[in-house]
mmCIF file of C-alpha atoms and ligand atoms in Angstrom:
data_model
loop_
_atom_site.group_PDB
_atom_site.id
_atom_site.type_symbol
_atom_site.label_atom_id
_atom_site.label_comp_id
_atom_site.label_asym_id
_atom_site.label_seq_id
_atom_site.Cartn_x
_atom_site.Cartn_y
_atom_site.Cartn_z
ATOM 1 C CA UNK G 1 -2.576 -47.145 0.533
ATOM 2 C CA UNK G 2 -2.505 -43.374 -0.884
ATOM 3 C CA UNK G 3 -5.744 -41.680 -2.172
ATOM 4 C CA UNK G 4 -4.164 -41.615 -5.608
ATOM 5 C CA UNK G 5 -4.214 -45.367 -5.833
ATOM 6 C CA UNK G 6 -8.058 -45.229 -5.725
ATOM 7 C CA UNK G 7 -8.300 -42.115 -7.896
ATOM 8 C CA UNK G 8 -9.894 -40.425 -4.786
ATOM 9 C CA UNK G 9 -7.712 -37.350 -5.400
ATOM 10 C CA UNK G 10 -9.135 -36.738 -8.913
ATOM 11 C CA UNK G 11 -12.702 -37.187 -7.592
ATOM 12 C CA UNK G 12 -11.960 -34.636 -4.704
ATOM 13 C CA UNK G 13 -10.452 -32.201 -7.202
ATOM 14 C CA UNK G 14 -13.435 -32.505 -9.588
ATOM 15 C CA UNK G 15 -15.598 -31.862 -6.648
ATOM 16 C CA UNK G 16 -13.624 -28.660 -5.812
ATOM 17 C CA UNK G 17 -14.089 -27.468 -9.556
ATOM 18 C CA UNK G 18 -17.798 -28.438 -9.435
ATOM 19 C CA UNK G 19 -18.438 -26.529 -6.206
ATOM 20 C CA UNK G 20 -16.480 -23.463 -7.754
ATOM 21 C CA UNK G 21 -18.791 -23.694 -10.822
ATOM 22 C CA UNK G 22 -21.839 -23.915 -8.586
ATOM 23 C CA UNK G 23 -20.858 -20.996 -6.390
ATOM 24 C CA UNK G 24 -20.231 -18.735 -9.517
ATOM 25 C CA UNK G 25 -23.788 -19.288 -10.844
ATOM 26 C CA UNK G 26 -25.287 -19.318 -7.682
ATOM 27 C CA UNK G 27 -23.851 -15.909 -6.819
ATOM 28 C CA UNK G 28 -25.188 -14.537 -10.175
ATOM 29 C CA UNK G 29 -28.566 -15.863 -9.338
ATOM 30 C CA UNK G 30 -28.362 -14.169 -5.946
ATOM 31 C CA UNK G 31 -27.515 -10.855 -7.416
ATOM 32 C CA UNK G 32 -30.212 -11.103 -9.950
ATOM 33 C CA UNK G 33 -32.553 -11.683 -7.179
ATOM 34 C CA UNK G 34 -31.106 -8.776 -5.274
ATOM 35 C CA UNK G 35 -31.521 -6.419 -8.280
ATOM 36 C CA UNK G 36 -34.962 -7.397 -8.839
ATOM 37 C CA UNK G 37 -36.179 -7.090 -5.209
ATOM 38 C CA UNK G 38 -33.864 -4.419 -3.693
ATOM 39 C CA UNK G 39 -32.447 -2.553 -6.920
ATOM 40 C CA UNK G 40 -28.945 -3.573 -5.893
ATOM 41 C CA UNK G 41 -26.487 -3.817 -8.718
ATOM 42 C CA UNK G 42 -23.543 -6.399 -8.794
ATOM 43 C CA UNK G 43 -21.417 -4.190 -11.090
ATOM 44 C CA UNK G 44 -20.560 -0.468 -10.865
ATOM 45 C CA UNK G 45 -22.003 0.050 -7.567
ATOM 46 C CA UNK G 46 -20.622 0.414 -4.037
ATOM 47 C CA UNK G 47 -22.624 -2.642 -2.562
ATOM 48 C CA UNK G 48 -21.265 -4.744 -5.611
ATOM 49 C CA UNK G 49 -17.621 -3.882 -4.772
ATOM 50 C CA UNK G 50 -18.116 -4.392 -1.119
ATOM 51 C CA UNK G 51 -19.432 -7.941 -1.723
ATOM 52 C CA UNK G 52 -16.729 -8.966 -4.087
ATOM 53 C CA UNK G 53 -13.892 -7.756 -1.944
ATOM 54 C CA UNK G 54 -15.518 -9.158 1.153
ATOM 55 C CA UNK G 55 -15.128 -12.565 2.871
ATOM 56 C CA UNK G 56 -18.657 -13.680 1.628
ATOM 57 C CA UNK G 57 -17.732 -13.528 -2.071
ATOM 58 C CA UNK G 58 -18.016 -17.050 -3.774
ATOM 59 C CA UNK G 59 -17.087 -18.571 -6.949
ATOM 60 C CA UNK G 60 -15.460 -16.719 -9.872
ATOM 61 C CA UNK G 61 -16.221 -13.023 -10.371
ATOM 62 C CA UNK G 62 -15.053 -10.177 -12.669
ATOM 63 C CA UNK G 63 -13.830 -6.800 -11.805
ATOM 64 C CA UNK G 64 -14.656 -4.301 -14.482
ATOM 65 C CA UNK G 65 -11.245 -2.563 -14.372
ATOM 66 C CA UNK G 66 -10.610 0.437 -14.902
ATOM 67 C CA UNK G 67 -14.219 1.446 -14.286
ATOM 68 C CA UNK G 68 -14.192 -0.553 -11.116
ATOM 69 C CA UNK G 69 -11.325 -1.199 -8.582
ATOM 70 C CA UNK G 70 -11.135 -3.392 -5.434
ATOM 71 C CA UNK G 71 -10.104 -1.333 -2.439
ATOM 72 C CA UNK G 72 -6.512 -1.966 -1.493
ATOM 73 C CA UNK G 73 -5.852 -3.565 1.862
ATOM 74 C CA UNK G 74 -3.786 -1.304 4.227
ATOM 75 C CA UNK G 75 -0.533 -3.544 3.958
ATOM 76 C CA UNK G 76 -0.676 -3.389 0.015
ATOM 77 C CA UNK G 77 2.553 -1.787 -1.134
ATOM 78 C CA UNK G 78 3.623 -0.398 -4.615
ATOM 79 C CA UNK G 79 6.142 2.491 -4.485
ATOM 80 C CA UNK G 80 7.647 4.429 -1.753
ATOM 81 C CA UNK G 81 6.932 8.141 -1.054
ATOM 82 C CA UNK G 82 8.365 10.693 1.290
ATOM 83 C CA UNK G 83 6.278 11.875 4.186
ATOM 84 C CA UNK G 84 6.176 15.534 5.124
ATOM 85 C CA UNK G 85 4.384 17.197 8.110
ATOM 86 C CA UNK G 86 2.670 20.485 7.623
ATOM 87 C CA UNK G 87 2.461 23.097 10.497
ATOM 88 C CA UNK G 88 -0.419 25.680 11.010
ATOM 89 C CA UNK G 89 1.190 28.125 8.715
ATOM 90 C CA UNK G 90 1.307 25.644 5.981
ATOM 91 C CA UNK G 91 4.998 25.190 6.175
ATOM 92 C CA UNK G 92 5.933 21.711 4.996
ATOM 93 C CA UNK G 93 8.923 19.852 6.506
ATOM 94 C CA UNK G 94 10.113 16.618 5.168
ATOM 95 C CA UNK G 95 10.635 14.017 7.941
ATOM 96 C CA UNK G 96 13.708 12.680 5.987
ATOM 97 C CA UNK G 97 17.160 13.478 7.440
ATOM 98 C CA UNK G 98 18.977 12.170 4.472
ATOM 99 C CA UNK G 99 20.757 9.503 6.611
ATOM 100 C CA UNK G 100 21.003 7.217 3.623
ATOM 101 C CA UNK G 101 19.985 4.093 5.350
ATOM 102 C CA UNK G 102 17.025 3.421 3.009
ATOM 103 C CA UNK G 103 19.565 3.656 0.017
ATOM 104 C CA UNK G 104 21.927 1.330 1.597
ATOM 105 C CA UNK G 105 19.255 -1.357 2.251
ATOM 106 C CA UNK G 106 17.540 -1.089 -1.090
ATOM 107 C CA UNK G 107 18.309 -4.274 -2.898
ATOM 108 C CA UNK G 108 18.346 -3.088 -6.562
ATOM 109 C CA UNK G 109 20.009 0.261 -5.405
ATOM 110 C CA UNK G 110 17.429 2.452 -7.065
ATOM 111 C CA UNK G 111 17.402 5.312 -4.345
ATOM 112 C CA UNK G 112 19.860 8.214 -4.732
ATOM 113 C CA UNK G 113 20.173 10.954 -2.180
ATOM 114 C CA UNK G 114 22.197 14.227 -2.093
ATOM 115 C CA UNK G 115 22.678 15.634 1.278
ATOM 116 C CA UNK G 116 22.299 19.251 2.044
ATOM 117 C CA UNK G 117 25.529 20.922 3.115
ATOM 118 C CA UNK G 118 25.840 24.171 5.200
ATOM 119 C CA UNK G 119 27.774 26.569 3.026
ATOM 120 C CA UNK G 120 29.191 28.424 6.045
ATOM 121 C CA UNK G 121 30.568 25.383 7.871
ATOM 122 C CA UNK G 122 30.621 22.756 5.117
ATOM 123 C CA UNK G 123 29.026 20.371 7.555
ATOM 124 C CA UNK G 124 26.060 18.231 6.411
ATOM 125 C CA UNK G 125 22.468 19.371 7.232
ATOM 126 C CA UNK G 126 19.869 16.732 8.001
ATOM 127 C CA UNK G 127 17.649 17.399 4.894
ATOM 128 C CA UNK G 128 18.005 15.969 1.499
ATOM 129 C CA UNK G 129 19.057 18.331 -1.138
ATOM 130 C CA UNK G 130 17.828 15.870 -3.770
ATOM 131 C CA UNK G 131 16.267 12.543 -3.485
ATOM 132 C CA UNK G 132 15.459 10.302 -6.441
ATOM 133 C CA UNK G 133 13.783 6.834 -6.753
ATOM 134 C CA UNK G 134 14.157 4.926 -10.115
ATOM 135 C CA UNK G 135 10.621 3.436 -9.913
ATOM 136 C CA UNK G 136 11.369 1.231 -12.831
ATOM 137 C CA UNK G 137 13.972 -0.586 -10.887
ATOM 138 C CA UNK G 138 12.095 -0.578 -7.641
ATOM 139 C CA UNK G 139 10.962 -4.204 -6.663
ATOM 140 C CA UNK G 140 8.217 -2.953 -4.172
ATOM 141 C CA UNK G 141 9.948 -4.810 -1.302
ATOM 142 C CA UNK G 142 9.307 -2.189 1.218
ATOM 143 C CA UNK G 143 12.649 -2.507 2.920
ATOM 144 C CA UNK G 144 13.393 1.315 2.647
ATOM 145 C CA UNK G 145 10.247 1.979 4.736
ATOM 146 C CA UNK G 146 11.014 -0.845 7.288
ATOM 147 C CA UNK G 147 14.556 0.339 7.884
ATOM 148 C CA UNK G 148 13.910 4.312 8.013
ATOM 149 C CA UNK G 149 14.372 5.309 11.651
ATOM 150 C CA UNK G 150 12.343 8.539 11.120
ATOM 151 C CA UNK G 151 9.064 7.153 9.548
ATOM 152 C CA UNK G 152 9.953 9.349 6.634
ATOM 153 C CA UNK G 153 9.555 7.002 3.692
ATOM 154 C CA UNK G 154 6.410 4.746 3.351
ATOM 155 C CA UNK G 155 4.975 2.416 0.849
ATOM 156 C CA UNK G 156 2.187 3.973 -1.308
ATOM 157 C CA UNK G 157 -1.089 2.283 -2.587
ATOM 158 C CA UNK G 158 -1.277 4.336 -5.942
ATOM 159 C CA UNK G 159 -0.392 1.834 -8.689
ATOM 160 C CA UNK G 160 -1.502 3.333 -11.947
ATOM 161 C CA UNK G 161 1.669 4.789 -13.042
ATOM 162 C CA UNK G 162 2.408 3.157 -16.366
ATOM 163 C CA UNK G 163 4.348 5.154 -18.837
ATOM 164 C CA UNK G 164 6.233 4.868 -22.148
ATOM 165 C CA UNK G 165 9.348 6.328 -20.679
ATOM 166 C CA UNK G 166 11.754 5.507 -17.762
ATOM 167 C CA UNK G 167 10.486 7.071 -14.499
ATOM 168 C CA UNK G 168 12.861 8.544 -12.022
ATOM 169 C CA UNK G 169 10.879 10.388 -9.293
ATOM 170 C CA UNK G 170 12.437 13.346 -7.694
ATOM 171 C CA UNK G 171 11.916 14.825 -4.278
ATOM 172 C CA UNK G 172 8.869 16.928 -5.270
ATOM 173 C CA UNK G 173 7.239 14.033 -7.019
ATOM 174 C CA UNK G 174 7.798 11.695 -4.063
ATOM 175 C CA UNK G 175 6.718 14.118 -1.319
ATOM 176 C CA UNK G 176 3.113 13.325 0.133
ATOM 177 C CA UNK G 177 1.657 14.798 3.358
ATOM 178 C CA UNK G 178 1.398 12.916 6.638
ATOM 179 C CA UNK G 179 -2.420 13.233 6.248
ATOM 180 C CA UNK G 180 -2.289 11.284 3.089
ATOM 181 C CA UNK G 181 -0.208 8.719 4.846
ATOM 182 C CA UNK G 182 -2.686 8.340 7.656
ATOM 183 C CA UNK G 183 -5.540 8.051 4.962
ATOM 184 C CA UNK G 184 -3.835 5.113 3.129
ATOM 185 C CA UNK G 185 -2.364 3.339 6.228
ATOM 186 C CA UNK G 186 -4.426 4.593 9.223
ATOM 187 C CA UNK G 187 -3.471 1.629 11.618
ATOM 188 C CA UNK G 188 0.291 1.914 10.941
ATOM 189 C CA UNK G 189 0.203 5.751 11.235
ATOM 190 C CA UNK G 190 -1.755 5.565 14.479
ATOM 191 C CA UNK G 191 0.740 3.107 16.044
ATOM 192 C CA UNK G 192 3.650 5.130 14.883
ATOM 193 C CA UNK G 193 2.239 8.415 16.043
ATOM 194 C CA UNK G 194 1.550 6.868 19.510
ATOM 195 C CA UNK G 195 5.159 5.385 19.665
ATOM 196 C CA UNK G 196 6.546 8.981 18.860
ATOM 197 C CA UNK G 197 4.313 10.673 21.299
ATOM 198 C CA UNK G 198 5.409 8.249 24.004
ATOM 199 C CA UNK G 199 9.005 8.628 23.115
ATOM 200 C CA UNK G 200 8.636 12.629 23.284
ATOM 201 C CA UNK G 201 6.872 12.442 26.640
ATOM 202 C CA UNK G 202 9.624 10.353 28.260
ATOM 203 C CA UNK G 203 12.225 12.532 26.784
ATOM 204 C CA UNK G 204 10.309 15.517 28.352
ATOM 205 C CA UNK G 205 10.347 13.808 31.781
ATOM 206 C CA UNK G 206 14.058 12.979 31.481
ATOM 207 C CA UNK G 207 14.718 16.698 30.750
ATOM 208 C CA UNK G 208 12.795 17.797 33.714
ATOM 209 C CA UNK G 209 14.602 15.459 36.050
ATOM 210 C CA UNK G 210 18.154 16.533 34.709
HETATM 211 S S1 SF4 W 301 13.895 8.297 4.001
HETATM 212 FE FE1 SF4 W 301 14.495 7.529 6.107
HETATM 213 S S2 SF4 W 301 16.115 6.088 5.911
HETATM 214 FE FE2 SF4 W 301 15.953 7.238 3.828
HETATM 215 S S3 SF4 W 301 17.515 8.900 4.073
HETATM 216 FE FE3 SF4 W 301 15.440 9.710 4.757
HETATM 217 S S4 SF4 W 301 15.456 9.345 7.092
HETATM 218 FE FE4 SF4 W 301 17.114 8.076 6.206
HETATM 219 S S1 SF4 W 302 10.696 -0.554 -2.022
HETATM 220 FE FE1 SF4 W 302 12.535 -1.929 -1.979
HETATM 221 S S2 SF4 W 302 13.323 -1.661 -4.085
HETATM 222 FE FE2 SF4 W 302 11.887 -0.070 -3.857
HETATM 223 S S3 SF4 W 302 12.930 1.591 -3.257
HETATM 224 FE FE3 SF4 W 302 12.344 0.601 -1.330
HETATM 225 S S4 SF4 W 302 14.025 -0.759 -0.842
HETATM 226 FE FE4 SF4 W 302 14.293 -0.049 -2.921
#
């Protein structure tokens, strides 16, 4: 005999709804108490946002967007950006080698790259002359970042980019510092930096033994 035959499923569902209803108003009551006793506010306050984005939040709640925003989790992804490193003299170098792998794997084919060519030899230089992403076509899949062998293209958290026109971002608009990348994806950046350092160390050892 299934639960449905006795209508137990309906009762269970109503129970879940009732719990949700109770949790919603209970949370309101708790925050009223916190406001009176500790002066803590549920809305437009760091403690309120921390509570609503944490594991202890219960029931149904509102985020007063755009005045309030929930912090994005590290793995949240919106649009890709190009990472550059900056040396002590302020010289910025894009990590991108214009290998074209990201453009090849991009499902909607919204990445366009123009390689730099050495005018003297006519040979390609590992540096993009132009780099465009049609962000209106981008489906935010993150495959470009997954496949890039040089940690040059990463998925951004910035999501407020609505506009009335078509948006094709060029190299300048797409470029962001490695420091920015570390600030939005600290665990990923630390893991990749450690892997790069280990690779360089083993290369140095190999060169010594040659
Ligand atoms: S972003 Fe990465 S995958 Fe794309 S062209 Fe540059 S180096 Fe290659
Ligand atoms: S996130 Fe996906 S759709 Fe967007 S540019 Fe990268 S590969 Fe293409």
